mmCIF file of C-alpha atoms in Angstrom:
data_model
loop_
_atom_site.group_PDB
_atom_site.id
_atom_site.type_symbol
_atom_site.label_atom_id
_atom_site.label_comp_id
_atom_site.label_asym_id
_atom_site.label_seq_id
_atom_site.Cartn_x
_atom_site.Cartn_y
_atom_site.Cartn_z
ATOM 1 C CA MET A 269 3.408 28.770 113.530
ATOM 2 C CA LYS A 270 -0.174 27.291 112.950
ATOM 3 C CA ASN A 271 -1.311 26.976 109.317
ATOM 4 C CA LYS A 272 -3.960 29.193 108.312
ATOM 5 C CA ILE A 273 -7.097 28.035 106.862
ATOM 6 C CA LEU A 274 -9.940 30.238 105.279
ATOM 7 C CA ILE A 275 -13.413 28.726 106.146
ATOM 8 C CA VAL A 276 -16.052 30.281 103.809
ATOM 9 C CA ASP A 277 -19.751 29.450 104.443
ATOM 10 C CA ASP A 278 -22.671 31.740 104.277
ATOM 11 C CA GLN A 279 -24.166 29.705 107.459
ATOM 12 C CA GLU A 280 -23.056 30.522 110.486
ATOM 13 C CA ILE A 281 -23.651 27.004 112.178
ATOM 14 C CA ASN A 282 -21.533 25.383 109.349
ATOM 15 C CA ARG A 283 -18.809 27.891 110.219
ATOM 16 C CA ASP A 284 -18.957 27.634 113.713
ATOM 17 C CA ILE A 285 -18.925 23.555 113.378
ATOM 18 C CA LEU A 286 -15.947 23.698 111.220
ATOM 19 C CA ALA A 287 -14.092 26.274 113.448
ATOM 20 C CA GLY A 288 -14.890 23.811 116.455
ATOM 21 C CA ILE A 289 -13.222 20.812 114.962
ATOM 22 C CA LEU A 290 -10.094 22.977 113.753
ATOM 23 C CA HIS A 291 -9.089 25.781 115.975
ATOM 24 C CA GLU A 292 -6.721 24.031 118.053
ATOM 25 C CA ASP A 293 -4.648 22.771 115.608
ATOM 26 C CA TYR A 294 -4.961 25.687 112.862
ATOM 27 C CA GLU A 295 -5.279 29.797 112.840
ATOM 28 C CA LEU A 296 -8.441 30.276 111.113
ATOM 29 C CA VAL A 297 -9.995 33.038 108.959
ATOM 30 C CA LEU A 298 -13.784 33.199 108.361
ATOM 31 C CA ALA A 299 -15.958 34.504 105.664
ATOM 32 C CA THR A 300 -19.516 34.631 104.994
ATOM 33 C CA ASN A 301 -19.657 34.928 101.435
ATOM 34 C CA GLY A 302 -17.602 34.687 98.202
ATOM 35 C CA VAL A 303 -16.657 38.518 98.369
ATOM 36 C CA GLU A 304 -15.163 38.186 101.721
ATOM 37 C CA ALA A 305 -13.389 34.981 100.366
ATOM 38 C CA VAL A 306 -11.716 37.007 97.631
ATOM 39 C CA GLU A 307 -10.696 39.761 99.894
ATOM 40 C CA ALA A 308 -8.990 37.388 102.105
ATOM 41 C CA LEU A 309 -7.450 35.516 99.231
ATOM 42 C CA GLY A 310 -6.001 38.717 98.003
ATOM 43 C CA GLU A 311 -3.776 38.715 94.808
ATOM 44 C CA ASP A 312 -1.765 35.744 95.558
ATOM 45 C CA GLY A 313 -3.563 33.547 98.437
ATOM 46 C CA ASN A 314 -2.250 35.660 101.365
ATOM 47 C CA GLY A 315 -0.346 33.012 103.161
ATOM 48 C CA ILE A 316 -3.476 30.557 103.414
ATOM 49 C CA ALA A 317 -2.605 27.113 103.335
ATOM 50 C CA LEU A 318 -5.942 25.672 102.697
ATOM 51 C CA VAL A 319 -9.710 27.029 101.789
ATOM 52 C CA LEU A 320 -12.604 24.936 102.994
ATOM 53 C CA LEU A 321 -15.377 26.564 100.373
ATOM 54 C CA ASP A 322 -19.275 26.314 100.224
ATOM 55 C CA LEU A 323 -20.395 26.810 96.941
ATOM 56 C CA VAL A 324 -23.915 27.893 97.250
ATOM 57 C CA MET A 325 -23.672 31.362 98.860
ATOM 58 C CA PRO A 326 -25.085 35.065 97.955
ATOM 59 C CA GLU A 327 -23.315 37.888 96.231
ATOM 60 C CA LEU A 328 -20.434 35.462 94.766
ATOM 61 C CA ASN A 329 -20.801 32.011 94.754
ATOM 62 C CA GLY A 330 -18.086 29.232 95.328
ATOM 63 C CA TYR A 331 -17.906 28.390 91.352
ATOM 64 C CA GLU A 332 -17.131 32.080 91.370
ATOM 65 C CA VAL A 333 -14.282 32.238 94.119
ATOM 66 C CA LEU A 334 -12.964 29.022 92.128
ATOM 67 C CA GLU A 335 -12.764 31.120 89.085
ATOM 68 C CA TYR A 336 -11.079 33.841 90.724
ATOM 69 C CA ALA A 337 -8.454 31.695 92.023
ATOM 70 C CA ASN A 338 -7.886 30.274 88.710
ATOM 71 C CA ALA A 339 -7.409 33.608 87.014
ATOM 72 C CA LYS A 340 -4.916 34.936 89.629
ATOM 73 C CA GLY A 341 -3.110 31.756 89.144
ATOM 74 C CA PHE A 342 -2.659 30.554 92.697
ATOM 75 C CA ILE A 343 -5.277 27.670 92.634
ATOM 76 C CA GLU A 344 -2.340 25.179 92.346
ATOM 77 C CA LYS A 345 -0.375 26.488 95.568
ATOM 78 C CA VAL A 346 -3.764 27.260 97.764
ATOM 79 C CA PRO A 347 -5.757 23.778 97.808
ATOM 80 C CA VAL A 348 -9.609 24.042 98.086
ATOM 81 C CA ILE A 349 -11.937 21.508 99.557
ATOM 82 C CA VAL A 350 -15.369 22.144 98.748
ATOM 83 C CA ILE A 351 -17.870 21.715 101.713
ATOM 84 C CA SER A 352 -21.393 21.003 100.157
ATOM 85 C CA SER A 353 -24.424 18.962 100.642
ATOM 86 C CA GLU A 354 -24.539 18.553 97.001
ATOM 87 C CA ALA A 355 -23.285 15.048 95.792
ATOM 88 C CA ASP A 356 -24.206 14.782 92.243
ATOM 89 C CA ALA A 357 -21.504 13.946 89.527
ATOM 90 C CA LYS A 358 -22.061 16.967 87.808
ATOM 91 C CA THR A 359 -21.099 19.362 90.376
ATOM 92 C CA GLU A 360 -18.105 17.181 91.455
ATOM 93 C CA ARG A 361 -16.973 17.436 87.728
ATOM 94 C CA LYS A 362 -17.329 20.974 87.348
ATOM 95 C CA CYS A 363 -15.534 21.587 90.497
ATOM 96 C CA LEU A 364 -12.533 19.351 89.712
ATOM 97 C CA ASP A 365 -12.532 21.230 86.119
ATOM 98 C CA LEU A 366 -11.801 24.265 88.701
ATOM 99 C CA LYS A 367 -8.891 22.343 90.332
ATOM 100 C CA VAL A 368 -10.745 21.571 93.556
ATOM 101 C CA ILE A 369 -8.682 19.251 95.541
ATOM 102 C CA ASP A 370 -11.287 17.481 97.579
ATOM 103 C CA PHE A 371 -14.860 17.213 99.141
ATOM 104 C CA ILE A 372 -16.068 17.367 102.536
ATOM 105 C CA ARG A 373 -19.944 16.559 102.710
ATOM 106 C CA LYS A 374 -22.498 17.987 105.125
ATOM 107 C CA PRO A 375 -23.497 16.957 107.798
ATOM 108 C CA PHE A 376 -19.552 17.005 109.088
ATOM 109 C CA ASP A 377 -17.962 13.794 110.448
ATOM 110 C CA LYS A 378 -15.063 15.381 112.723
ATOM 111 C CA LEU A 379 -12.447 12.926 112.356
ATOM 112 C CA ALA A 380 -12.933 12.741 108.402
ATOM 113 C CA VAL A 381 -12.832 16.621 108.261
ATOM 114 C CA LEU A 382 -9.689 16.438 110.680
ATOM 115 C CA ARG A 383 -7.828 13.943 108.414
ATOM 116 C CA ARG A 384 -8.830 15.404 104.877
ATOM 117 C CA VAL A 385 -7.622 18.981 106.114
ATOM 118 C CA GLU A 386 -4.351 17.341 107.467
ATOM 119 C CA ASN A 387 -3.581 15.311 104.712
ATOM 120 C CA VAL A 388 -4.197 17.926 102.074
ATOM 121 C CA ILE A 389 -1.966 20.401 103.883
ATOM 122 C CA LYS A 390 0.710 17.681 104.050
ATOM 123 C CA LEU A 391 0.571 16.891 100.615
ATOM 124 C CA PHE A 392 0.655 20.579 99.403
ATOM 125 C CA THR A 393 3.550 21.428 101.935
ATOM 126 C CA ILE A 394 5.449 18.439 100.654
ATOM 127 C CA GLN A 395 4.860 19.704 97.119
ATOM 128 C CA HIS A 396 5.920 23.142 98.067
ATOM 129 C CA ASN A 397 9.225 21.984 99.595
ATOM 130 C CA LEU A 398 10.140 19.828 96.705
ATOM 131 C CA GLU A 399 9.452 22.769 94.451
ATOM 132 C CA LYS A 400 11.814 24.901 96.445
ATOM 133 C CA LEU A 401 14.192 22.202 96.354
ATOM 134 C CA VAL A 402 14.060 21.793 92.879
ATOM 135 C CA ASP A 403 14.292 25.718 92.060
ATOM 136 C CA ALA A 404 17.392 25.645 94.392
ATOM 137 C CA LYS A 405 19.109 23.034 92.808
ATOM 138 C CA THR A 406 18.136 24.533 89.234
ATOM 139 C CA GLU A 407 19.659 27.557 90.395
ATOM 140 C CA GLU A 408 22.731 25.786 91.677
ATOM 141 C CA ILE A 409 23.088 24.041 88.333
ATOM 142 C CA GLN A 410 22.985 27.171 86.479
ATOM 143 C CA LYS A 411 25.592 28.557 88.472
ATOM 144 C CA GLN A 412 27.840 25.605 87.895
ATOM 145 C CA ASN A 413 27.032 25.796 84.206
ATOM 146 C CA GLU A 414 28.105 29.499 84.199
ATOM 147 C CA LYS A 415 31.190 29.025 86.163
ATOM 148 C CA LEU A 416 32.028 25.933 83.845
ATOM 149 C CA ALA A 417 31.415 28.016 81.001
ATOM 150 C CA GLN A 418 33.549 30.831 82.268
ATOM 151 C CA GLN A 419 36.380 28.381 82.964
ATOM 152 C CA ALA A 420 36.015 26.801 79.366
ATOM 153 C CA SER A 421 36.280 30.276 77.968
ATOM 154 C CA CYS A 422 39.337 31.149 80.030
ATOM 155 C CA LEU A 423 40.904 27.666 78.962
ATOM 156 C CA LYS A 424 40.204 28.404 75.390
ATOM 157 C CA ARG A 425 41.705 31.985 75.498
ATOM 158 C CA THR A 426 44.790 30.224 77.327
ATOM 159 C CA ASN A 427 45.278 27.654 74.976
ATOM 160 C CA GLU A 428 45.199 30.149 72.088
ATOM 161 C CA ARG A 429 47.680 31.937 73.671
ATOM 162 C CA ILE A 430 49.966 29.532 74.637
ATOM 163 C CA ILE A 431 49.694 28.222 70.989
ATOM 164 C CA GLU A 432 50.220 31.949 69.476
ATOM 165 C CA LEU A 433 53.383 32.752 71.999
ATOM 166 C CA LEU A 434 55.150 29.305 70.555
ATOM 167 C CA GLY A 435 54.348 30.438 67.094
ATOM 168 C CA THR A 436 55.819 33.908 68.001
ATOM 169 C CA VAL A 437 59.127 32.051 69.533
ATOM 170 C CA VAL A 438 59.573 30.220 66.117
ATOM 171 C CA GLU A 439 58.922 33.529 63.920
ATOM 172 C CA TYR A 440 61.785 35.219 66.118
ATOM 173 C CA ARG A 441 63.992 32.406 65.722
ATOM 174 C CA ASN A 442 63.365 32.608 62.016
ATOM 175 C CA LEU A 443 63.807 36.468 61.719
ATOM 176 C CA GLU A 444 60.260 36.885 60.482
ATOM 177 C CA SER A 445 57.870 39.394 61.708
ATOM 178 C CA GLY A 446 54.915 38.789 64.060
ATOM 179 C CA GLN A 447 52.684 39.364 61.271
ATOM 180 C CA HIS A 448 53.220 35.877 59.570
ATOM 181 C CA ILE A 449 51.469 34.048 62.229
ATOM 182 C CA GLN A 450 48.567 36.489 61.629
ATOM 183 C CA ARG A 451 48.305 36.027 57.994
ATOM 184 C CA VAL A 452 48.573 32.568 58.122
ATOM 185 C CA LYS A 453 45.665 32.354 60.777
ATOM 186 C CA GLY A 454 43.757 34.612 58.437
ATOM 187 C CA PHE A 455 44.240 32.979 55.178
ATOM 188 C CA THR A 456 43.409 29.541 57.342
ATOM 189 C CA LYS A 457 40.313 31.003 58.468
ATOM 190 C CA LEU A 458 39.097 32.331 55.013
ATOM 191 C CA LEU A 459 39.772 29.153 53.052
ATOM 192 C CA ALA A 460 37.927 26.923 56.143
ATOM 193 C CA GLU A 461 34.928 28.918 55.786
ATOM 194 C CA GLN A 462 34.844 28.396 52.154
ATOM 195 C CA LEU A 463 35.436 24.771 52.532
ATOM 196 C CA ALA A 464 32.544 24.635 55.332
ATOM 197 C CA GLU A 465 29.986 26.487 53.188
ATOM 198 C CA ARG A 466 30.866 24.464 50.090
ATOM 199 C CA TYR A 467 31.763 20.980 51.110
ATOM 200 C CA PRO A 468 29.661 20.431 54.586
ATOM 201 C CA GLU A 469 31.082 16.754 54.181
ATOM 202 C CA TYR A 470 34.188 17.845 56.057
ATOM 203 C CA GLY A 471 32.100 18.792 59.211
ATOM 204 C CA LEU A 472 33.950 21.987 59.665
ATOM 205 C CA THR A 473 31.810 23.875 62.233
ATOM 206 C CA GLU A 474 32.262 27.217 63.549
ATOM 207 C CA LYS A 475 33.869 25.824 66.774
ATOM 208 C CA ARG A 476 36.209 23.600 64.737
ATOM 209 C CA ILE A 477 37.317 26.028 62.317
ATOM 210 C CA ASN A 478 38.348 28.566 65.557
ATOM 211 C CA VAL A 479 40.291 25.354 66.658
ATOM 212 C CA ILE A 480 42.225 25.280 63.385
ATOM 213 C CA VAL A 481 42.837 28.665 63.012
ATOM 214 C CA ALA A 482 44.322 28.773 66.364
ATOM 215 C CA ALA A 483 46.389 25.527 65.703
ATOM 216 C CA SER A 484 47.709 27.141 62.437
ATOM 217 C CA ALA A 485 50.251 29.322 64.486
ATOM 218 C CA LEU A 486 52.302 25.976 65.483
ATOM 219 C CA HIS A 487 52.446 24.713 62.012
ATOM 220 C CA ASP A 488 56.388 25.471 61.969
ATOM 221 C CA VAL A 489 56.941 25.146 65.887
ATOM 222 C CA GLY A 490 59.456 22.356 64.730
ATOM 223 C CA LYS A 491 61.934 24.912 63.566
ATOM 224 C CA ILE A 492 62.797 25.769 66.853
ATOM 225 C CA ALA A 493 64.929 22.383 66.386
ATOM 226 C CA ILE A 494 66.597 23.316 63.264
ATOM 227 C CA SER A 495 70.158 24.842 63.649
ATOM 228 C CA ASP A 496 70.732 28.580 62.541
ATOM 229 C CA SER A 497 73.214 27.672 59.655
ATOM 230 C CA ILE A 498 70.337 25.860 58.114
ATOM 231 C CA LEU A 499 67.197 27.897 59.034
ATOM 232 C CA LEU A 500 68.816 31.201 58.215
ATOM 233 C CA LYS A 501 70.842 30.238 55.169
ATOM 234 C CA PRO A 502 70.383 32.975 52.646
ATOM 235 C CA GLY A 503 70.809 30.809 49.657
ATOM 236 C CA ARG A 504 69.433 27.338 48.216
ATOM 237 C CA LEU A 505 69.777 24.517 50.644
ATOM 238 C CA THR A 506 71.687 21.451 49.886
ATOM 239 C CA LYS A 507 70.010 18.042 49.376
ATOM 240 C CA GLU A 508 71.232 16.994 52.610
ATOM 241 C CA GLU A 509 70.306 20.367 54.435
ATOM 242 C CA PHE A 510 66.840 20.276 52.891
ATOM 243 C CA GLU A 511 66.464 16.707 54.313
ATOM 244 C CA ILE A 512 67.336 18.117 57.838
ATOM 245 C CA MET A 513 64.928 21.190 57.539
ATOM 246 C CA LYS A 514 62.298 18.577 56.543
ATOM 247 C CA THR A 515 62.342 17.252 59.881
ATOM 248 C CA HIS A 516 60.936 20.302 61.620
ATOM 249 C CA THR A 517 57.597 18.548 60.718
ATOM 250 C CA THR A 518 58.226 15.560 63.156
ATOM 251 C CA GLU A 519 60.434 17.749 65.596
ATOM 252 C CA GLY A 520 57.049 20.078 65.392
ATOM 253 C CA CYS A 521 54.838 16.882 66.396
ATOM 254 C CA ALA A 522 57.289 15.787 68.852
ATOM 255 C CA ILE A 523 57.280 19.039 70.807
ATOM 256 C CA ILE A 524 53.157 19.050 70.857
ATOM 257 C CA GLU A 525 53.339 15.501 71.904
ATOM 258 C CA HIS A 526 55.552 16.851 75.233
ATOM 259 C CA MET A 527 52.898 19.426 75.646
ATOM 260 C CA LYS A 528 50.256 16.978 76.040
ATOM 261 C CA GLY A 529 47.905 17.888 79.213
ATOM 262 C CA ILE A 530 48.908 21.316 79.135
ATOM 263 C CA GLY A 531 46.166 22.681 76.839
ATOM 264 C CA ALA A 532 42.668 21.222 75.705
ATOM 265 C CA SER A 533 42.668 17.634 73.568
ATOM 266 C CA GLU A 534 41.001 18.995 70.735
ATOM 267 C CA TYR A 535 43.984 21.673 70.264
ATOM 268 C CA GLU A 536 46.403 19.397 70.804
ATOM 269 C CA LYS A 537 44.793 16.880 68.146
ATOM 270 C CA VAL A 538 44.721 19.587 65.684
ATOM 271 C CA SER A 539 48.155 21.297 66.466
ATOM 272 C CA TYR A 540 49.815 17.678 66.112
ATOM 273 C CA GLU A 541 48.059 17.284 62.559
ATOM 274 C CA ILE A 542 48.992 20.616 61.424
ATOM 275 C CA ALA A 543 52.854 20.604 62.514
ATOM 276 C CA ARG A 544 53.336 17.201 61.022
ATOM 277 C CA HIS A 545 51.401 17.197 57.876
ATOM 278 C CA HIS A 546 51.320 20.878 56.487
ATOM 279 C CA HIS A 547 53.941 19.891 53.802
ATOM 280 C CA GLU A 548 52.105 16.730 52.728
ATOM 281 C CA ARG A 549 50.557 17.036 49.185
ATOM 282 C CA TYR A 550 47.329 15.720 47.598
ATOM 283 C CA ASP A 551 49.285 13.275 45.208
ATOM 284 C CA GLY A 552 51.526 11.554 47.872
ATOM 285 C CA GLY A 553 54.671 13.835 46.771
ATOM 286 C CA GLY A 554 54.840 15.477 50.196
ATOM 287 C CA TYR A 555 56.595 14.903 53.459
ATOM 288 C CA PRO A 556 57.168 13.296 56.041
ATOM 289 C CA ASP A 557 54.970 10.408 55.691
ATOM 290 C CA GLY A 558 54.007 10.638 51.813
ATOM 291 C CA LEU A 559 50.122 10.987 52.577
ATOM 292 C CA ARG A 560 47.910 10.852 49.483
ATOM 293 C CA GLY A 561 44.377 12.562 49.220
ATOM 294 C CA ASP A 562 42.196 12.923 52.152
ATOM 295 C CA GLU A 563 44.590 10.511 54.241
ATOM 296 C CA ILE A 564 45.829 14.180 55.000
ATOM 297 C CA PRO A 565 43.793 15.586 57.789
ATOM 298 C CA ILE A 566 41.822 18.533 56.369
ATOM 299 C CA ALA A 567 43.318 21.039 58.811
ATOM 300 C CA ALA A 568 46.755 20.356 57.577
ATOM 301 C CA GLN A 569 45.664 20.622 54.018
ATOM 302 C CA ILE A 570 43.894 24.248 54.573
ATOM 303 C CA VAL A 571 47.094 25.624 56.475
ATOM 304 C CA ALA A 572 49.224 24.230 53.729
ATOM 305 C CA ILE A 573 47.773 26.371 51.224
ATOM 306 C CA ALA A 574 47.660 29.354 53.735
ATOM 307 C CA ASP A 575 51.451 28.893 54.372
ATOM 308 C CA VAL A 576 52.330 28.502 50.585
ATOM 309 C CA TYR A 577 50.679 31.489 49.872
ATOM 310 C CA ASP A 578 51.879 33.729 52.630
ATOM 311 C CA ALA A 579 55.577 32.010 51.900
ATOM 312 C CA LEU A 580 55.243 33.477 48.025
ATOM 313 C CA VAL A 581 53.926 36.941 48.878
ATOM 314 C CA SER A 582 56.404 37.587 51.592
ATOM 315 C CA LYS A 583 60.048 38.366 51.157
ATOM 316 C CA ARG A 584 62.296 36.055 53.177
ATOM 317 C CA CYS A 585 66.164 35.776 53.570
ATOM 318 C CA TYR A 586 66.868 33.606 50.555
ATOM 319 C CA LYS A 587 64.092 35.120 48.123
ATOM 320 C CA ASP A 588 62.091 38.217 47.215
ATOM 321 C CA ALA A 589 58.384 38.285 47.345
ATOM 322 C CA TYR A 590 56.341 37.376 44.314
ATOM 323 C CA GLY A 591 53.201 39.289 43.438
ATOM 324 C CA LYS A 592 49.755 38.444 44.728
ATOM 325 C CA SER A 593 48.499 37.395 41.259
ATOM 326 C CA GLU A 594 51.457 35.472 40.632
ATOM 327 C CA ALA A 595 51.304 33.661 43.918
ATOM 328 C CA PHE A 596 48.113 32.688 42.873
ATOM 329 C CA ARG A 597 48.704 31.455 39.640
ATOM 330 C CA MET A 598 51.676 29.305 40.881
ATOM 331 C CA ILE A 599 49.496 27.460 43.351
ATOM 332 C CA MET A 600 46.675 27.111 41.011
ATOM 333 C CA ALA A 601 49.095 25.591 38.545
ATOM 334 C CA GLY A 602 50.481 23.280 40.614
ATOM 335 C CA GLU A 603 53.915 24.891 40.702
ATOM 336 C CA CYS A 604 54.054 24.274 44.712
ATOM 337 C CA GLY A 605 52.708 20.871 44.916
ATOM 338 C CA VAL A 606 49.605 19.290 44.104
ATOM 339 C CA PHE A 607 46.415 20.436 46.222
ATOM 340 C CA SER A 608 42.908 19.038 46.577
ATOM 341 C CA GLU A 609 40.769 20.602 43.803
ATOM 342 C CA LYS A 610 38.018 21.411 46.312
ATOM 343 C CA ILE A 611 40.369 23.478 48.426
ATOM 344 C CA LEU A 612 41.530 25.179 45.481
ATOM 345 C CA THR A 613 38.096 25.953 44.331
ATOM 346 C CA CYS A 614 37.636 27.521 47.477
ATOM 347 C CA LEU A 615 40.844 29.522 47.249
ATOM 348 C CA ALA A 616 39.597 30.870 43.820
ATOM 349 C CA LYS A 617 36.516 32.037 45.388
ATOM 350 C CA ALA A 618 38.713 33.693 48.520
ATOM 351 C CA LYS A 619 41.555 35.269 46.146
ATOM 352 C CA GLU A 620 40.301 38.860 46.778
ATOM 353 C CA ASN A 621 40.094 38.359 50.241
ATOM 354 C CA PHE A 622 43.318 36.646 50.435
ATOM 355 C CA GLU A 623 45.049 39.710 48.751
ATOM 356 C CA ALA A 624 43.206 42.131 50.910
ATOM 357 C CA LEU A 625 44.604 40.435 53.738
ATOM 358 C CA ALA A 626 48.094 40.072 52.660
ATOM 359 C CA ASP A 627 48.106 44.042 52.012
ATOM 360 C CA ALA A 628 46.358 44.809 55.773
ATOM 361 C CA TYR A 629 49.400 42.583 57.081
ATOM 362 C CA ALA A 630 52.224 43.508 54.668
ATOM 363 C CA GLU A 631 55.704 43.600 56.236
#
């Protein structure tokens, strides 16, 4: 299929000369003035590969045709070569400002006309093909990114579902209702959001908070390894039994270590930190590692208070539930171990929301 060239010149002899040079290799459209040229170009260039445009014409001159092509926005796709006997710098600058690609001087040189036309059409064909290739690649990349985003979202849901299922197994083993995990997750979220707002140094972005909330469901996963005689004992544990109970922290992180590769690494890391360190205390008086201050991962510090608060306000096989105000007082007074002043400040700010959540998920 031949490329289509529009020749615009009010002089018949000029149209005939150009047509004689180009007719063998191109499909030609002839226009005697600017009005006919605009009609031939239409709204989008009308498939024309190149315009050979005279400047001085009646009714609508060449400059006005160029202004039309610029206004319609197809001048970058339909190249224009000006054919003119005028050679002054002012004329050239004006044409170049209107995005003319080249000039052919009168009288015409056959070889020069053929070479210039051929070169311009080749250049714009390559450019057009590159644009199409870029558009196709961009669309392909967008589709791949959408697919990756869908896969990431699916993986996130799968990770959270696995974590919650494991947590639920522990609850059934521990004879607790399924509300315990939901409460701990809720308390964790409330506390983390307060901490993110007041203490940006912890880097608690929305994404990181969501990971911590999901991972909090595994804080007691190590209790799977504790015998029923200790886990379900209705009375106070002996010193030896309590030492065994404390191993649920190390057993929990060992279980999570064995899960490596099943879920996303960010979930594995935070789940490990929470399972191992949610019984550490800010003064170093916790277990299993006796970590002190901010040696304790912030995720574990948050879940520690969430877990303690829920343990206090919930009835267990070995105790009755404390009132919500009393539970708050005990934590703030240090009766349940020493916690970070920053986190206690956040707990105080979230007190009413904690109590509302406890009521919403009551046993």
